């Protein structure tokens, strides 16, 4: 699947659409989900143009991969949902049609602030 430069997260990265930003560095942008499913529901996205986790795993640089994983932990600490600062959280990635992915730019969902519940519905 080729990357769609007009997907909603590409527009957020370009500043064309606003977001409620939590954290940003050279590799990631994190912001609150517009339709939260739990008390805390945020998204962490790489700045690079990757459609999904498989695209990212195959094509991202080592620095980008490290940057995304570290970004997730930094955000969890900032929100005080990491195990060292809070009570833990769930990181979830939807991939493709069967995974339920709606936005074709890789994003990690972080859910927390309460017990997240069953793993899948
Ligand atoms: P997916 O189903 O692709 O894994 O998740 C996409 C997520 O993006 C959904 O949870 C949805 O609420 C969120 N989302 C869609 N459009 C926007 C937007 O314009 N701003 C923000 N902050 N979140 C969005």
mmCIF file with all atom_site columns, C-alpha atoms and ligand atoms in Angstrom:
data_model
loop_
_atom_site.group_PDB
_atom_site.id
_atom_site.type_symbol
_atom_site.label_atom_id
_atom_site.label_alt_id
_atom_site.label_comp_id
_atom_site.label_asym_id
_atom_site.label_entity_id
_atom_site.label_seq_id
_atom_site.pdbx_PDB_ins_code
_atom_site.Cartn_x
_atom_site.Cartn_y
_atom_site.Cartn_z
_atom_site.occupancy
_atom_site.B_iso_or_equiv
_atom_site.pdbx_formal_charge
_atom_site.auth_seq_id
_atom_site.auth_comp_id
_atom_site.auth_asym_id
_atom_site.auth_atom_id
_atom_site.pdbx_PDB_model_num
ATOM   1   C CA  . UNK A 1 1   ? 0.000   0.000  0.000  1.00 0.00 ? 1   UNK A CA  1
ATOM   2   C CA  . UNK A 1 2   ? 1.425   3.370  -0.948 1.00 0.00 ? 2   UNK A CA  1
ATOM   3   C CA  . UNK A 1 3   ? 1.397   6.138  1.619  1.00 0.00 ? 3   UNK A CA  1
ATOM   4   C CA  . UNK A 1 4   ? -1.476  8.617  1.299  1.00 0.00 ? 4   UNK A CA  1
ATOM   5   C CA  . UNK A 1 5   ? -0.124  12.120 1.943  1.00 0.00 ? 5   UNK A CA  1
ATOM   6   C CA  . UNK A 1 6   ? -3.652  13.337 2.627  1.00 0.00 ? 6   UNK A CA  1
ATOM   7   C CA  . UNK A 1 7   ? -4.437  11.000 5.533  1.00 0.00 ? 7   UNK A CA  1
ATOM   8   C CA  . UNK A 1 8   ? -5.560  12.807 8.664  1.00 0.00 ? 8   UNK A CA  1
ATOM   9   C CA  . UNK A 1 9   ? -2.359  12.165 10.641 1.00 0.00 ? 9   UNK A CA  1
ATOM   10  C CA  . UNK A 1 10  ? -0.207  13.459 7.762  1.00 0.00 ? 10  UNK A CA  1
ATOM   11  C CA  . UNK A 1 11  ? -2.265  16.655 7.957  1.00 0.00 ? 11  UNK A CA  1
ATOM   12  C CA  . UNK A 1 12  ? -1.764  16.825 11.734 1.00 0.00 ? 12  UNK A CA  1
ATOM   13  C CA  . UNK A 1 13  ? 2.003   16.350 11.268 1.00 0.00 ? 13  UNK A CA  1
ATOM   14  C CA  . UNK A 1 14  ? 2.062   19.198 8.740  1.00 0.00 ? 14  UNK A CA  1
ATOM   15  C CA  . UNK A 1 15  ? 0.084   21.407 11.144 1.00 0.00 ? 15  UNK A CA  1
ATOM   16  C CA  . UNK A 1 16  ? -2.873  21.666 8.764  1.00 0.00 ? 16  UNK A CA  1
ATOM   17  C CA  . UNK A 1 17  ? -5.230  20.169 11.358 1.00 0.00 ? 17  UNK A CA  1
ATOM   18  C CA  . UNK A 1 18  ? -4.884  20.921 15.085 1.00 0.00 ? 18  UNK A CA  1
ATOM   19  C CA  . UNK A 1 19  ? -4.242  18.316 17.749 1.00 0.00 ? 19  UNK A CA  1
ATOM   20  C CA  . UNK A 1 20  ? -3.974  18.344 21.524 1.00 0.00 ? 20  UNK A CA  1
ATOM   21  C CA  . UNK A 1 21  ? -0.265  17.667 21.695 1.00 0.00 ? 21  UNK A CA  1
ATOM   22  C CA  . UNK A 1 22  ? 1.347   15.751 24.545 1.00 0.00 ? 22  UNK A CA  1
ATOM   23  C CA  . UNK A 1 23  ? 4.903   15.292 23.289 1.00 0.00 ? 23  UNK A CA  1
ATOM   24  C CA  . UNK A 1 24  ? 7.041   15.808 20.208 1.00 0.00 ? 24  UNK A CA  1
ATOM   25  C CA  . UNK A 1 25  ? 10.655  15.113 19.286 1.00 0.00 ? 25  UNK A CA  1
ATOM   26  C CA  . UNK A 1 26  ? 12.617  14.347 16.092 1.00 0.00 ? 26  UNK A CA  1
ATOM   27  C CA  . UNK A 1 27  ? 10.930  10.962 15.691 1.00 0.00 ? 27  UNK A CA  1
ATOM   28  C CA  . UNK A 1 28  ? 7.427   11.076 17.149 1.00 0.00 ? 28  UNK A CA  1
ATOM   29  C CA  . UNK A 1 29  ? 4.366   13.181 17.740 1.00 0.00 ? 29  UNK A CA  1
ATOM   30  C CA  . UNK A 1 30  ? 1.879   12.253 20.467 1.00 0.00 ? 30  UNK A CA  1
ATOM   31  C CA  . UNK A 1 31  ? -1.595  13.702 20.930 1.00 0.00 ? 31  UNK A CA  1
ATOM   32  C CA  . UNK A 1 32  ? -4.951  12.862 22.504 1.00 0.00 ? 32  UNK A CA  1
ATOM   33  C CA  . UNK A 1 33  ? -7.338  10.693 20.505 1.00 0.00 ? 33  UNK A CA  1
ATOM   34  C CA  . UNK A 1 34  ? -10.342 12.700 19.324 1.00 0.00 ? 34  UNK A CA  1
ATOM   35  C CA  . UNK A 1 35  ? -12.722 9.920  20.387 1.00 0.00 ? 35  UNK A CA  1
ATOM   36  C CA  . UNK A 1 36  ? -11.291 8.465  23.617 1.00 0.00 ? 36  UNK A CA  1
ATOM   37  C CA  . UNK A 1 37  ? -12.183 4.861  24.419 1.00 0.00 ? 37  UNK A CA  1
ATOM   38  C CA  . UNK A 1 38  ? -10.748 4.943  27.955 1.00 0.00 ? 38  UNK A CA  1
ATOM   39  C CA  . UNK A 1 39  ? -10.065 7.578  30.629 1.00 0.00 ? 39  UNK A CA  1
ATOM   40  C CA  . UNK A 1 40  ? -6.697  8.171  29.007 1.00 0.00 ? 40  UNK A CA  1
ATOM   41  C CA  . UNK A 1 41  ? -6.454  7.426  25.280 1.00 0.00 ? 41  UNK A CA  1
ATOM   42  C CA  . UNK A 1 42  ? -3.594  8.931  23.335 1.00 0.00 ? 42  UNK A CA  1
ATOM   43  C CA  . UNK A 1 43  ? -1.835  8.247  20.066 1.00 0.00 ? 43  UNK A CA  1
ATOM   44  C CA  . UNK A 1 44  ? 1.880   8.078  19.344 1.00 0.00 ? 44  UNK A CA  1
ATOM   45  C CA  . UNK A 1 45  ? 2.872   8.324  15.689 1.00 0.00 ? 45  UNK A CA  1
ATOM   46  C CA  . UNK A 1 46  ? 6.220   8.292  13.901 1.00 0.00 ? 46  UNK A CA  1
ATOM   47  C CA  . UNK A 1 47  ? 7.078   11.426 11.941 1.00 0.00 ? 47  UNK A CA  1
ATOM   48  C CA  . UNK A 1 48  ? 8.116   9.321  8.952  1.00 0.00 ? 48  UNK A CA  1
ATOM   49  C CA  . UNK A 1 49  ? 5.636   8.294  6.276  1.00 0.00 ? 49  UNK A CA  1
ATOM   50  C CA  . UNK A 1 50  ? 4.756   4.713  7.227  1.00 0.00 ? 50  UNK A CA  1
ATOM   51  C CA  . UNK A 1 51  ? 1.380   3.174  6.451  1.00 0.00 ? 51  UNK A CA  1
ATOM   52  C CA  . UNK A 1 52  ? 1.397   0.531  9.169  1.00 0.00 ? 52  UNK A CA  1
ATOM   53  C CA  . UNK A 1 53  ? 3.588   -1.471 11.541 1.00 0.00 ? 53  UNK A CA  1
ATOM   54  C CA  . UNK A 1 54  ? 4.765   -3.867 8.833  1.00 0.00 ? 54  UNK A CA  1
ATOM   55  C CA  . UNK A 1 55  ? 5.777   -0.997 6.551  1.00 0.00 ? 55  UNK A CA  1
ATOM   56  C CA  . UNK A 1 56  ? 7.602   0.582  9.508  1.00 0.00 ? 56  UNK A CA  1
ATOM   57  C CA  . UNK A 1 57  ? 9.349   -2.639 10.563 1.00 0.00 ? 57  UNK A CA  1
ATOM   58  C CA  . UNK A 1 58  ? 10.572  -3.268 7.013  1.00 0.00 ? 58  UNK A CA  1
ATOM   59  C CA  . UNK A 1 59  ? 11.521  0.241  5.979  1.00 0.00 ? 59  UNK A CA  1
ATOM   60  C CA  . UNK A 1 60  ? 12.231  2.472  8.973  1.00 0.00 ? 60  UNK A CA  1
ATOM   61  C CA  . UNK A 1 61  ? 15.792  3.182  10.101 1.00 0.00 ? 61  UNK A CA  1
ATOM   62  C CA  . UNK A 1 62  ? 17.119  1.837  13.389 1.00 0.00 ? 62  UNK A CA  1
ATOM   63  C CA  . UNK A 1 63  ? 16.979  5.358  14.796 1.00 0.00 ? 63  UNK A CA  1
ATOM   64  C CA  . UNK A 1 64  ? 13.328  5.722  13.793 1.00 0.00 ? 64  UNK A CA  1
ATOM   65  C CA  . UNK A 1 65  ? 12.430  2.371  15.367 1.00 0.00 ? 65  UNK A CA  1
ATOM   66  C CA  . UNK A 1 66  ? 14.266  3.204  18.576 1.00 0.00 ? 66  UNK A CA  1
ATOM   67  C CA  . UNK A 1 67  ? 12.798  6.699  18.559 1.00 0.00 ? 67  UNK A CA  1
ATOM   68  C CA  . UNK A 1 68  ? 9.232   5.419  18.324 1.00 0.00 ? 68  UNK A CA  1
ATOM   69  C CA  . UNK A 1 69  ? 9.637   2.886  21.116 1.00 0.00 ? 69  UNK A CA  1
ATOM   70  C CA  . UNK A 1 70  ? 11.347  5.400  23.377 1.00 0.00 ? 70  UNK A CA  1
ATOM   71  C CA  . UNK A 1 71  ? 8.681   7.970  22.499 1.00 0.00 ? 71  UNK A CA  1
ATOM   72  C CA  . UNK A 1 72  ? 5.956   5.607  23.718 1.00 0.00 ? 72  UNK A CA  1
ATOM   73  C CA  . UNK A 1 73  ? 7.701   5.225  27.074 1.00 0.00 ? 73  UNK A CA  1
ATOM   74  C CA  . UNK A 1 74  ? 8.319   8.955  27.400 1.00 0.00 ? 74  UNK A CA  1
ATOM   75  C CA  . UNK A 1 75  ? 4.624   9.672  26.767 1.00 0.00 ? 75  UNK A CA  1
ATOM   76  C CA  . UNK A 1 76  ? 3.544   7.005  29.273 1.00 0.00 ? 76  UNK A CA  1
ATOM   77  C CA  . UNK A 1 77  ? 5.790   8.604  31.883 1.00 0.00 ? 77  UNK A CA  1
ATOM   78  C CA  . UNK A 1 78  ? 4.534   12.111 31.114 1.00 0.00 ? 78  UNK A CA  1
ATOM   79  C CA  . UNK A 1 79  ? 0.935   10.919 31.528 1.00 0.00 ? 79  UNK A CA  1
ATOM   80  C CA  . UNK A 1 80  ? 1.892   8.985  34.687 1.00 0.00 ? 80  UNK A CA  1
ATOM   81  C CA  . UNK A 1 81  ? 0.525   5.719  33.367 1.00 0.00 ? 81  UNK A CA  1
ATOM   82  C CA  . UNK A 1 82  ? 3.844   3.873  33.090 1.00 0.00 ? 82  UNK A CA  1
ATOM   83  C CA  . UNK A 1 83  ? 4.529   1.196  35.697 1.00 0.00 ? 83  UNK A CA  1
ATOM   84  C CA  . UNK A 1 84  ? 7.144   3.357  37.420 1.00 0.00 ? 84  UNK A CA  1
ATOM   85  C CA  . UNK A 1 85  ? 4.950   6.481  37.531 1.00 0.00 ? 85  UNK A CA  1
ATOM   86  C CA  . UNK A 1 86  ? 1.462   4.961  37.661 1.00 0.00 ? 86  UNK A CA  1
ATOM   87  C CA  . UNK A 1 87  ? -0.465  1.718  37.239 1.00 0.00 ? 87  UNK A CA  1
ATOM   88  C CA  . UNK A 1 88  ? 0.341   0.648  33.712 1.00 0.00 ? 88  UNK A CA  1
ATOM   89  C CA  . UNK A 1 89  ? -1.346  0.923  30.356 1.00 0.00 ? 89  UNK A CA  1
ATOM   90  C CA  . UNK A 1 90  ? -2.034  -0.893 27.112 1.00 0.00 ? 90  UNK A CA  1
ATOM   91  C CA  . UNK A 1 91  ? -0.216  -0.137 23.857 1.00 0.00 ? 91  UNK A CA  1
ATOM   92  C CA  . UNK A 1 92  ? -2.156  -1.308 20.818 1.00 0.00 ? 92  UNK A CA  1
ATOM   93  C CA  . UNK A 1 93  ? -1.620  -1.165 17.076 1.00 0.00 ? 93  UNK A CA  1
ATOM   94  C CA  . UNK A 1 94  ? -4.312  -1.925 14.504 1.00 0.00 ? 94  UNK A CA  1
ATOM   95  C CA  . UNK A 1 95  ? -2.910  -3.164 11.201 1.00 0.00 ? 95  UNK A CA  1
ATOM   96  C CA  . UNK A 1 96  ? -4.872  -3.256 7.974  1.00 0.00 ? 96  UNK A CA  1
ATOM   97  C CA  . UNK A 1 97  ? -8.482  -4.197 7.306  1.00 0.00 ? 97  UNK A CA  1
ATOM   98  C CA  . UNK A 1 98  ? -8.814  -7.181 9.665  1.00 0.00 ? 98  UNK A CA  1
ATOM   99  C CA  . UNK A 1 99  ? -6.894  -5.308 12.361 1.00 0.00 ? 99  UNK A CA  1
ATOM   100 C CA  . UNK A 1 100 ? -9.416  -2.475 12.166 1.00 0.00 ? 100 UNK A CA  1
ATOM   101 C CA  . UNK A 1 101 ? -6.967  0.212  11.093 1.00 0.00 ? 101 UNK A CA  1
ATOM   102 C CA  . UNK A 1 102 ? -8.812  3.334  9.942  1.00 0.00 ? 102 UNK A CA  1
ATOM   103 C CA  . UNK A 1 103 ? -6.029  5.875  9.508  1.00 0.00 ? 103 UNK A CA  1
ATOM   104 C CA  . UNK A 1 104 ? -3.268  4.725  7.121  1.00 0.00 ? 104 UNK A CA  1
ATOM   105 C CA  . UNK A 1 105 ? -0.358  6.229  9.057  1.00 0.00 ? 105 UNK A CA  1
ATOM   106 C CA  . UNK A 1 106 ? 1.178   3.969  11.730 1.00 0.00 ? 106 UNK A CA  1
ATOM   107 C CA  . UNK A 1 107 ? -0.040  4.848  15.204 1.00 0.00 ? 107 UNK A CA  1
ATOM   108 C CA  . UNK A 1 108 ? 0.193   3.286  18.637 1.00 0.00 ? 108 UNK A CA  1
ATOM   109 C CA  . UNK A 1 109 ? -2.856  3.717  20.860 1.00 0.00 ? 109 UNK A CA  1
ATOM   110 C CA  . UNK A 1 110 ? -2.028  4.058  24.573 1.00 0.00 ? 110 UNK A CA  1
ATOM   111 C CA  . UNK A 1 111 ? -4.937  3.323  26.922 1.00 0.00 ? 111 UNK A CA  1
ATOM   112 C CA  . UNK A 1 112 ? -4.771  3.877  30.686 1.00 0.00 ? 112 UNK A CA  1
ATOM   113 C CA  . UNK A 1 113 ? -5.941  5.830  33.696 1.00 0.00 ? 113 UNK A CA  1
ATOM   114 C CA  . UNK A 1 114 ? -8.230  2.914  34.609 1.00 0.00 ? 114 UNK A CA  1
ATOM   115 C CA  . UNK A 1 115 ? -8.332  -0.856 34.119 1.00 0.00 ? 115 UNK A CA  1
ATOM   116 C CA  . UNK A 1 116 ? -8.399  -1.325 30.376 1.00 0.00 ? 116 UNK A CA  1
ATOM   117 C CA  . UNK A 1 117 ? -10.322 -4.616 30.423 1.00 0.00 ? 117 UNK A CA  1
ATOM   118 C CA  . UNK A 1 118 ? -10.432 -7.608 28.066 1.00 0.00 ? 118 UNK A CA  1
ATOM   119 C CA  . UNK A 1 119 ? -7.811  -7.856 25.378 1.00 0.00 ? 119 UNK A CA  1
ATOM   120 C CA  . UNK A 1 120 ? -10.110 -8.211 22.368 1.00 0.00 ? 120 UNK A CA  1
ATOM   121 C CA  . UNK A 1 121 ? -13.842 -7.962 21.815 1.00 0.00 ? 121 UNK A CA  1
HETATM 122 P P1  . LIG B 2 .   ? -7.328  3.136  14.037 1.00 0.00 ? 1   LIG B P1  1
HETATM 123 O O1  . LIG B 2 .   ? -8.701  2.575  13.960 1.00 0.00 ? 1   LIG B O1  1
HETATM 124 O O2  . LIG B 2 .   ? -6.815  3.564  12.686 1.00 0.00 ? 1   LIG B O2  1
HETATM 125 O O3  . LIG B 2 .   ? -6.369  2.246  14.772 1.00 0.00 ? 1   LIG B O3  1
HETATM 126 O O4  . LIG B 2 .   ? -7.432  4.420  14.948 1.00 0.00 ? 1   LIG B O4  1
HETATM 127 C C1  . LIG B 2 .   ? -7.581  5.705  14.453 1.00 0.00 ? 1   LIG B C1  1
HETATM 128 C C2  . LIG B 2 .   ? -7.817  6.613  15.644 1.00 0.00 ? 1   LIG B C2  1
HETATM 129 O O5  . LIG B 2 .   ? -7.650  7.945  15.226 1.00 0.00 ? 1   LIG B O5  1
HETATM 130 C C3  . LIG B 2 .   ? -9.225  6.515  16.227 1.00 0.00 ? 1   LIG B C3  1
HETATM 131 O O6  . LIG B 2 .   ? -9.136  6.149  17.603 1.00 0.00 ? 1   LIG B O6  1
HETATM 132 C C4  . LIG B 2 .   ? -9.812  7.919  16.022 1.00 0.00 ? 1   LIG B C4  1
HETATM 133 O O7  . LIG B 2 .   ? -10.635 8.333  17.086 1.00 0.00 ? 1   LIG B O7  1
HETATM 134 C C5  . LIG B 2 .   ? -8.565  8.765  15.889 1.00 0.00 ? 1   LIG B C5  1
HETATM 135 N N1  . LIG B 2 .   ? -8.730  9.949  15.063 1.00 0.00 ? 1   LIG B N1  1
HETATM 136 C C6  . LIG B 2 .   ? -9.308  10.010 13.829 1.00 0.00 ? 1   LIG B C6  1
HETATM 137 N N2  . LIG B 2 .   ? -9.279  11.265 13.355 1.00 0.00 ? 1   LIG B N2  1
HETATM 138 C C7  . LIG B 2 .   ? -8.663  12.012 14.307 1.00 0.00 ? 1   LIG B C7  1
HETATM 139 C C8  . LIG B 2 .   ? -8.320  13.406 14.382 1.00 0.00 ? 1   LIG B C8  1
HETATM 140 O O8  . LIG B 2 .   ? -8.586  14.208 13.483 1.00 0.00 ? 1   LIG B O8  1
HETATM 141 N N3  . LIG B 2 .   ? -7.683  13.816 15.513 1.00 0.00 ? 1   LIG B N3  1
HETATM 142 C C9  . LIG B 2 .   ? -7.366  12.965 16.523 1.00 0.00 ? 1   LIG B C9  1
HETATM 143 N N4  . LIG B 2 .   ? -6.743  13.472 17.589 1.00 0.00 ? 1   LIG B N4  1
HETATM 144 N N5  . LIG B 2 .   ? -7.670  11.649 16.475 1.00 0.00 ? 1   LIG B N5  1
HETATM 145 C C10 . LIG B 2 .   ? -8.302  11.183 15.382 1.00 0.00 ? 1   LIG B C10 1
#
